[in-house]
Structures are given as structure tokens and as C-alpha cells.
Coordinates of C-alpha atoms in Angstrom, one line a residue:
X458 CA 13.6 43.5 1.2
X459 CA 16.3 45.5 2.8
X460 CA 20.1 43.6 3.9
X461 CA 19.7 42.4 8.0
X462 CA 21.3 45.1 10.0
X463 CA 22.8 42.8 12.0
X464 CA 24.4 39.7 12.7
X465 CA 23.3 36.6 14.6
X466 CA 25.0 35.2 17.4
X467 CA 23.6 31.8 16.4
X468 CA 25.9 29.2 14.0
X469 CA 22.2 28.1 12.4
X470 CA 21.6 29.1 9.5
X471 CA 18.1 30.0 10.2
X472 CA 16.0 32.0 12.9
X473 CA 13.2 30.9 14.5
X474 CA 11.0 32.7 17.4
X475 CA 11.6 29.9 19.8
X476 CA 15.4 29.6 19.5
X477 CA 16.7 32.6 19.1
X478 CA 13.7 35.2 19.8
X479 CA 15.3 38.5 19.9
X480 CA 17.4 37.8 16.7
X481 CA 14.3 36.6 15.3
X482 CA 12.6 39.8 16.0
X483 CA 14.6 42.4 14.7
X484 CA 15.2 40.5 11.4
X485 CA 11.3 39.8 10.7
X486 CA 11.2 44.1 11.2
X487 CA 13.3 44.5 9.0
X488 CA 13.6 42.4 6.3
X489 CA 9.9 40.2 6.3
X490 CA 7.4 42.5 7.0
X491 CA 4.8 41.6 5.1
X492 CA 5.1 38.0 6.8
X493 CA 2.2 37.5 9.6
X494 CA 0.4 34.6 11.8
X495 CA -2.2 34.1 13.5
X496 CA -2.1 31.4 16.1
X497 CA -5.0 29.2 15.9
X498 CA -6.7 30.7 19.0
X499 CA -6.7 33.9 16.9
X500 CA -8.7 32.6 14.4
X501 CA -12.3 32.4 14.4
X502 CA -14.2 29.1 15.5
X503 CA -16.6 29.3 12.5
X504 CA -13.3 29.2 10.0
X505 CA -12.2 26.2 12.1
X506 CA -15.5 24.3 11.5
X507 CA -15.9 25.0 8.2
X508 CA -13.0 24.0 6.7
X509 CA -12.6 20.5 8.6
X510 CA -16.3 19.8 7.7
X511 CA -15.9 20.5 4.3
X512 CA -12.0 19.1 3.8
X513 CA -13.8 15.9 5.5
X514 CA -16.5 15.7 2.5
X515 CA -14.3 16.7 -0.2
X516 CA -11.6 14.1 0.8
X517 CA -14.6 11.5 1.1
X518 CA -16.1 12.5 -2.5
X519 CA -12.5 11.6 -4.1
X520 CA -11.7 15.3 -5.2
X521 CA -7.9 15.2 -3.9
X522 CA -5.7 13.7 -6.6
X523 CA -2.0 13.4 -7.5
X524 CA -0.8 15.6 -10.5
X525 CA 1.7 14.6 -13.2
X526 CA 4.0 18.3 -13.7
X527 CA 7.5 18.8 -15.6
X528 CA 9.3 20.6 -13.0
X529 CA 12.0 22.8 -15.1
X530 CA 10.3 21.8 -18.4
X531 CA 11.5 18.3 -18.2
X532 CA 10.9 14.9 -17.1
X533 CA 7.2 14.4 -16.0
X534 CA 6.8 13.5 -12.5
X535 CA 4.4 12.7 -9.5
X536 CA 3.2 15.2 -7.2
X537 CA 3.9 14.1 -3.7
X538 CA 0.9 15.9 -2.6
X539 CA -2.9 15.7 -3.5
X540 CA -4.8 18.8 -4.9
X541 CA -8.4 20.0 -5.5
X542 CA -8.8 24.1 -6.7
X543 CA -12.0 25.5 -5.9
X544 CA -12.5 28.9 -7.0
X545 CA -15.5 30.9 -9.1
X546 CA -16.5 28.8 -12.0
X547 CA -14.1 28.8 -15.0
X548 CA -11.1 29.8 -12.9
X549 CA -7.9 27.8 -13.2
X550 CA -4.7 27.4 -12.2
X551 CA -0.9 26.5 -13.8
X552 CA 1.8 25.5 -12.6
X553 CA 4.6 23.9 -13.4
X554 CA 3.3 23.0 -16.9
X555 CA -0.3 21.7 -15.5
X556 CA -3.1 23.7 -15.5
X557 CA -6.0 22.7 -12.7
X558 CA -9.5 23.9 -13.2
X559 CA -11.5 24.2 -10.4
X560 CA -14.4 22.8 -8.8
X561 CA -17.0 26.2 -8.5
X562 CA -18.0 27.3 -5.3
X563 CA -21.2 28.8 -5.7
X564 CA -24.0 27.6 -8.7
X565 CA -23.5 28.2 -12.4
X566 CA -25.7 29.4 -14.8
X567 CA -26.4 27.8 -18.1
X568 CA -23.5 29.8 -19.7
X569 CA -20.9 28.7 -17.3
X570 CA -20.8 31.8 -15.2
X571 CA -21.2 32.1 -11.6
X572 CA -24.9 32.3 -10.5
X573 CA -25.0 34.1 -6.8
X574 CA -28.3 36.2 -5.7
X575 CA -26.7 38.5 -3.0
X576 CA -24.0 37.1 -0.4
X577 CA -24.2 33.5 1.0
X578 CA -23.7 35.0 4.6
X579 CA -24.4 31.8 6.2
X580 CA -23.8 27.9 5.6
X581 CA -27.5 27.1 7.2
X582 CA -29.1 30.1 5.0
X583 CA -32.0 28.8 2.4
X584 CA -29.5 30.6 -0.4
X585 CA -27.0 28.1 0.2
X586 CA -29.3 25.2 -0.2
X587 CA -29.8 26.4 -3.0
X588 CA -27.2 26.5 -4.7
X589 CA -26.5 22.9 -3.5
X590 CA -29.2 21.8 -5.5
X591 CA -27.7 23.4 -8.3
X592 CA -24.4 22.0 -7.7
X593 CA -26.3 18.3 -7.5
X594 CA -27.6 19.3 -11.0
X595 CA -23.5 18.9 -12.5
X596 CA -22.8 15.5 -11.0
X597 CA -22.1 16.5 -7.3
X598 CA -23.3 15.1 -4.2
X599 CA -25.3 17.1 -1.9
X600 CA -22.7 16.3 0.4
X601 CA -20.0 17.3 -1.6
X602 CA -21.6 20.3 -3.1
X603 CA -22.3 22.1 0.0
X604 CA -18.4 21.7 1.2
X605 CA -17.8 23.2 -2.1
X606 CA -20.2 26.0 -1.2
X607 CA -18.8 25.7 2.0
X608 CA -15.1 26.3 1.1
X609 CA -16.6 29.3 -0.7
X610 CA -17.4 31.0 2.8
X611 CA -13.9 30.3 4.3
X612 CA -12.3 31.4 1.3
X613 CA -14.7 35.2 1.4
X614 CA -13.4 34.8 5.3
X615 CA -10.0 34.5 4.5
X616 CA -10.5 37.7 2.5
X617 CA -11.8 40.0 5.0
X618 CA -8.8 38.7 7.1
X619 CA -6.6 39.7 4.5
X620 CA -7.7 42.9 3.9
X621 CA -6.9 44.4 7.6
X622 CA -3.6 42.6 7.3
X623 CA -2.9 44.5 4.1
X624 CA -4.6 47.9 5.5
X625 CA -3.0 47.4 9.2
X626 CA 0.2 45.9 8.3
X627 CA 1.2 46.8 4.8
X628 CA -0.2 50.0 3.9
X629 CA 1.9 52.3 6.9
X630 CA 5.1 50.6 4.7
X631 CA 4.4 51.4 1.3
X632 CA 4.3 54.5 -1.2
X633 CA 1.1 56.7 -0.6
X634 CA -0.5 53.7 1.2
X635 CA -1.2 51.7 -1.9
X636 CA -1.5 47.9 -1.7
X637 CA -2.7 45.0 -3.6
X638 CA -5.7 43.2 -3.6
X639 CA -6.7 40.4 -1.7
X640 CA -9.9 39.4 -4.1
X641 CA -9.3 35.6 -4.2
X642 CA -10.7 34.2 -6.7
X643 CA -9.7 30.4 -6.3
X644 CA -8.7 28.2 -3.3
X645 CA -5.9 25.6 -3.6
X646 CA -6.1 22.6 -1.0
X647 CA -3.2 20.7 -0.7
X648 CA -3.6 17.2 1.0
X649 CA -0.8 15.5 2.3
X650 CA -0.4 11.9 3.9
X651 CA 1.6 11.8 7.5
X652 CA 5.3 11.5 7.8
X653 CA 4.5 8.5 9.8
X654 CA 3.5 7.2 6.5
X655 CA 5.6 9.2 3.7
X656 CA 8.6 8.1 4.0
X657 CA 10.2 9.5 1.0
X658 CA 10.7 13.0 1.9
X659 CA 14.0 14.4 1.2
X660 CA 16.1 17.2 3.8
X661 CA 16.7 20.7 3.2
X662 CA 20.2 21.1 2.2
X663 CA 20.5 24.7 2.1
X664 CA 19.6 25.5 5.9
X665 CA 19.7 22.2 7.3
X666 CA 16.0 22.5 8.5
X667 CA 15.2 18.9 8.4
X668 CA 12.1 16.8 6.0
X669 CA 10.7 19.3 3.9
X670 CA 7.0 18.8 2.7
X671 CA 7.3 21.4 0.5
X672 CA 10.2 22.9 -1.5
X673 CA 11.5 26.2 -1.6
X674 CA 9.5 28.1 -4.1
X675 CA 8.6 31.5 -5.7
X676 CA 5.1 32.4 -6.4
X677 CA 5.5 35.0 -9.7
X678 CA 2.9 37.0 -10.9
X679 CA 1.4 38.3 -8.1
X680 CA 0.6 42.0 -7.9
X681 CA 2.8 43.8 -6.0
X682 CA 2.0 44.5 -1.9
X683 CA -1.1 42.2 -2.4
X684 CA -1.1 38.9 0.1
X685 CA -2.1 35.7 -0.1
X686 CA -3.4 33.7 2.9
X687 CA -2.6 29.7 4.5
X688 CA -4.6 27.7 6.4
X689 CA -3.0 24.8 7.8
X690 CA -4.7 21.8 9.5
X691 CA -3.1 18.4 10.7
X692 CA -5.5 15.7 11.1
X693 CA -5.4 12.8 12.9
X694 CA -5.6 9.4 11.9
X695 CA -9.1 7.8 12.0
X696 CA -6.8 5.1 14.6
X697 CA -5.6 7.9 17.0
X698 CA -2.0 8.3 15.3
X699 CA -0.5 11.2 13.7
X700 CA 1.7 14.2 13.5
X701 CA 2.0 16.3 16.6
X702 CA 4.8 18.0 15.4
X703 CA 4.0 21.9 14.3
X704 CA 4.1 22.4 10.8
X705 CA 7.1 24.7 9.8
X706 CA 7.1 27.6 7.4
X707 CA 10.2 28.3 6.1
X708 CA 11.0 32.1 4.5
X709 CA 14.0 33.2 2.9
X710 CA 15.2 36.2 0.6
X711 CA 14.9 35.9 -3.4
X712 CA 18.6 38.0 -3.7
X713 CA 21.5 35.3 -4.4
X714 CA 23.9 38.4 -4.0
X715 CA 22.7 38.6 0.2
X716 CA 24.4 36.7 1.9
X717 CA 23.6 38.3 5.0
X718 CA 20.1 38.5 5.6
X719 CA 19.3 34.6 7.5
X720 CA 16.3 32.3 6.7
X721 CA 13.3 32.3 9.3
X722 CA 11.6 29.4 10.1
X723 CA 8.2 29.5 12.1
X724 CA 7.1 26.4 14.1
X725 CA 3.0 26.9 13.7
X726 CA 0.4 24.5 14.9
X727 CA -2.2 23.0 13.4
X728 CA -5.2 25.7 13.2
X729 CA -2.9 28.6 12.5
X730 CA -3.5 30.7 9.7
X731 CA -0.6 33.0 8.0
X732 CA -0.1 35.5 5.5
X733 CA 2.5 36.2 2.9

């Protein structure tokens, strides 16, 4: 992305919309465009239900676990999140010297492939049940294996959302209108335990933007001017306690050589949905 044409007035060493709006504005225009959100009355109810009813079943069925990686090559070390992929069947996923293979989404046929007749349109449709039964066939619960069929739909959802971004937002931006693709083929859940109860998160020392969840990261290999798309939930406590606080997305240029150009940070509660 391009330098920040100007400077902020603010001695932070990040922007966000609710501290310093107009700041925040014009260096979003400029220099993270193909950043979006959707607040979570933007998003539709049926993505809402979905996922918590199937997050709920696939959390109950033990599918979240803790991964061992080498961050750097190196030691080995515990995740401080849990992790399930779902995606078509046979897709994986590596990172950080793991590779996750995923729980399928849809029925597989007797040589491992994906086994859909038409489009499952609908969660109460006879097709879905289905391919339930076919999940139940590999080991799965019913329960479980229509929230796998389940997170299927969102993810098909979350695609069709993705494509206007990319045809609305990105397309007027780049050469002769060509972007990427936003054919998903896997969906990785991250599940992570309340601040009220981690206790060993560690501060952001580049921007001073408090407990970070998450580090700052790079995804490579992606295709350039495609997207990928977040949905964040917070849940409460089965005793009434949790976080309230908004989760926080935190962007920032790849270029060590700008030094102009601030970090944005984005306060966004739980039921948003946001694009990158």
C-alpha cells in the first residue's frame, strides 16, 4: 500500500475509528483498502444461528484441540488457542510446521472425495440429512455431523459475502478490474478461553495496544486481490460471566522502510464479520 499522506495529530501509535475518527478515515482510504467490516447488525441472522449452533456441537463433540508448532523452526510449543479445520474432504492446512487436516463438510464417497448431489441450500433440507447419515457412517455423531454440514453452509455464505466485497470494493482499485478468488475451500475455527481465565497473555510492544490474543502475523501465499473473511463470536460463560470487551483487530503495513504510514486498530463486537 501506498505511504499515509499525512500526519496524525495523535502521540498513539495507532488509529482507531473511535479515537481519532477523521485520522482514521483518510488513512484506511488510502493505505487499507482492501480492509472491511460488517457490524454484526449487518450480517444476516441465518449466519448468526448457524454458526453458534454448530460451534456449540463441535465444541461438545471434543473437536477443538491445542496444537504442538515450532514457531521459527525451533523449539516446539503449545498453541494458546484451540483449533478444528473443516473444509472439503482431503483439504489441509500448515502452518508453522503442523499440518491440520480437516473434518469434511459435506459426505465422502468411497474414494475419499467429496460426495454432494446439487447445493445444500438449506440446513432443514432432506439433502442435508443425508449426508448426516453419511457423516455418522465415519465415526461422527449425528449431532456433530450436521454442525459439520452446518459449518459448510456458513462457510458457502461467507463466500457469496466475499465476492461483492471483492466486486464492490476491490475491483474499481485494481488493473482492468481483476481480482482473486474467494472459493474457500477450508474453514479454520479458532477457540479461545476468556481473559477472565487466560491469564498468560503477553502485551503488544510495538504499538502499545494492550493483551494481544493473537500475534502479529502475515498470511503468505495467497493470490493476489483475493480476500479472506472472519467471523468473530464471544460467548458467554455457561455461569453468566465473560468478556464484554470488543474484540480488537489490529492491521499494520508489511514495509519496515515506512515509518509513516500508523497501525489501525478496530474495536468490533461480537457478531461482526470482516474482510481482509
Amino acid at each position: 500500500p501506498q505511504k499515509w499522506s499525512r500526519r496524525s495529530s495523535s502521540a498513539l501509535k495507532f488509529l482507531s475509528p473511535k479515537i481519532n475518527h477523521d485520522d482514521f478515515e483518510s488513512c484506511h482510504d488510502e493505505c487499507y483498502k482492501g480492509f472491511c467490516w460488517e457490524n454484526p447488525e449487518e450480517v444476516s441472522q441465518s449466519l448468526h444461528k448457524s454458526f453458534s449452533s454448530a460451534f456449540r456441537a463441535m465444541d461438545r463433540s471434543g473437536l477443538f484441540l491445542y496444537d504442538v508448532v515450532q514457531p521459527g523452526g525451533k523449539r516446539s510449543t503449545l498453541t494458546s488457542v484451540t483449533r478444528c479445520l473443516v473444509g472439503k474432504p482431503g483439504s489441509t492446512y500448515r502452518y508453522l510446521g503442523l499440518r491440520l487436516f480437516s473434518h469434511p463438510w459435506c459426505a465422502v464417497d468411497e474414494n475419499g472425495d467429496g460426495d454432494i448431489k446439487g447445493k445444500l441450500l438449506d440446513r432443514n433440507t432432506g439433502s442435508m440429512k443425508v449426508q448426516s447419515r453419511k457423516l455418522v457412517e465415519l465415526g461422527y455423531s449425528m449431532k456433530c455431523s450436521k454442525a459439520l454440514i452446518t459449518m459448510g453452509l456458513v462457510n458457502q455464505e461467507l463466500i457469496n459475502n466475499t465476492e461483492d466485497k471483492l466486486e464492490t470494493k476491490i475491483a474499481p482499485i485494481v488493473p482492468d478490474g481483476l481480482y482473486g478468488s474467494a472459493d474457500f475451500s477450508i474453514t479454520l475455527i479458532n477457540r479461545m478461553e476468556p481473559t477472565s481465565i487466560k491469564k498468560n497473555l503477553k502485551p503488544d510492544k510495538v504499538h502499545g495496544l494492550g493483551k494481544t490474543s493473537v500475534s502479529w502475523h502475515k498470511d503468505s501465499g495467497l493470490q493476489d486481490f483475493s480476500s479472506i473473511a472472519v467471523y468473530h463470536m464471544i460467548q458467554s460463560l455457561e455461569n453468566g460471566n465473560g468478556d464484554n470487551d470488543p474484540w480488537k483487530v489490529a492491521l499494520r503495513v508489511a514495509n519496515p522502510d515506512d515509518r509513516v504510514t500508523p497501525a489501525l486498530c478496530v474495536p468490533l463486537p461480537s457478531g461482526s464479520l470482516y474482510y481482509l
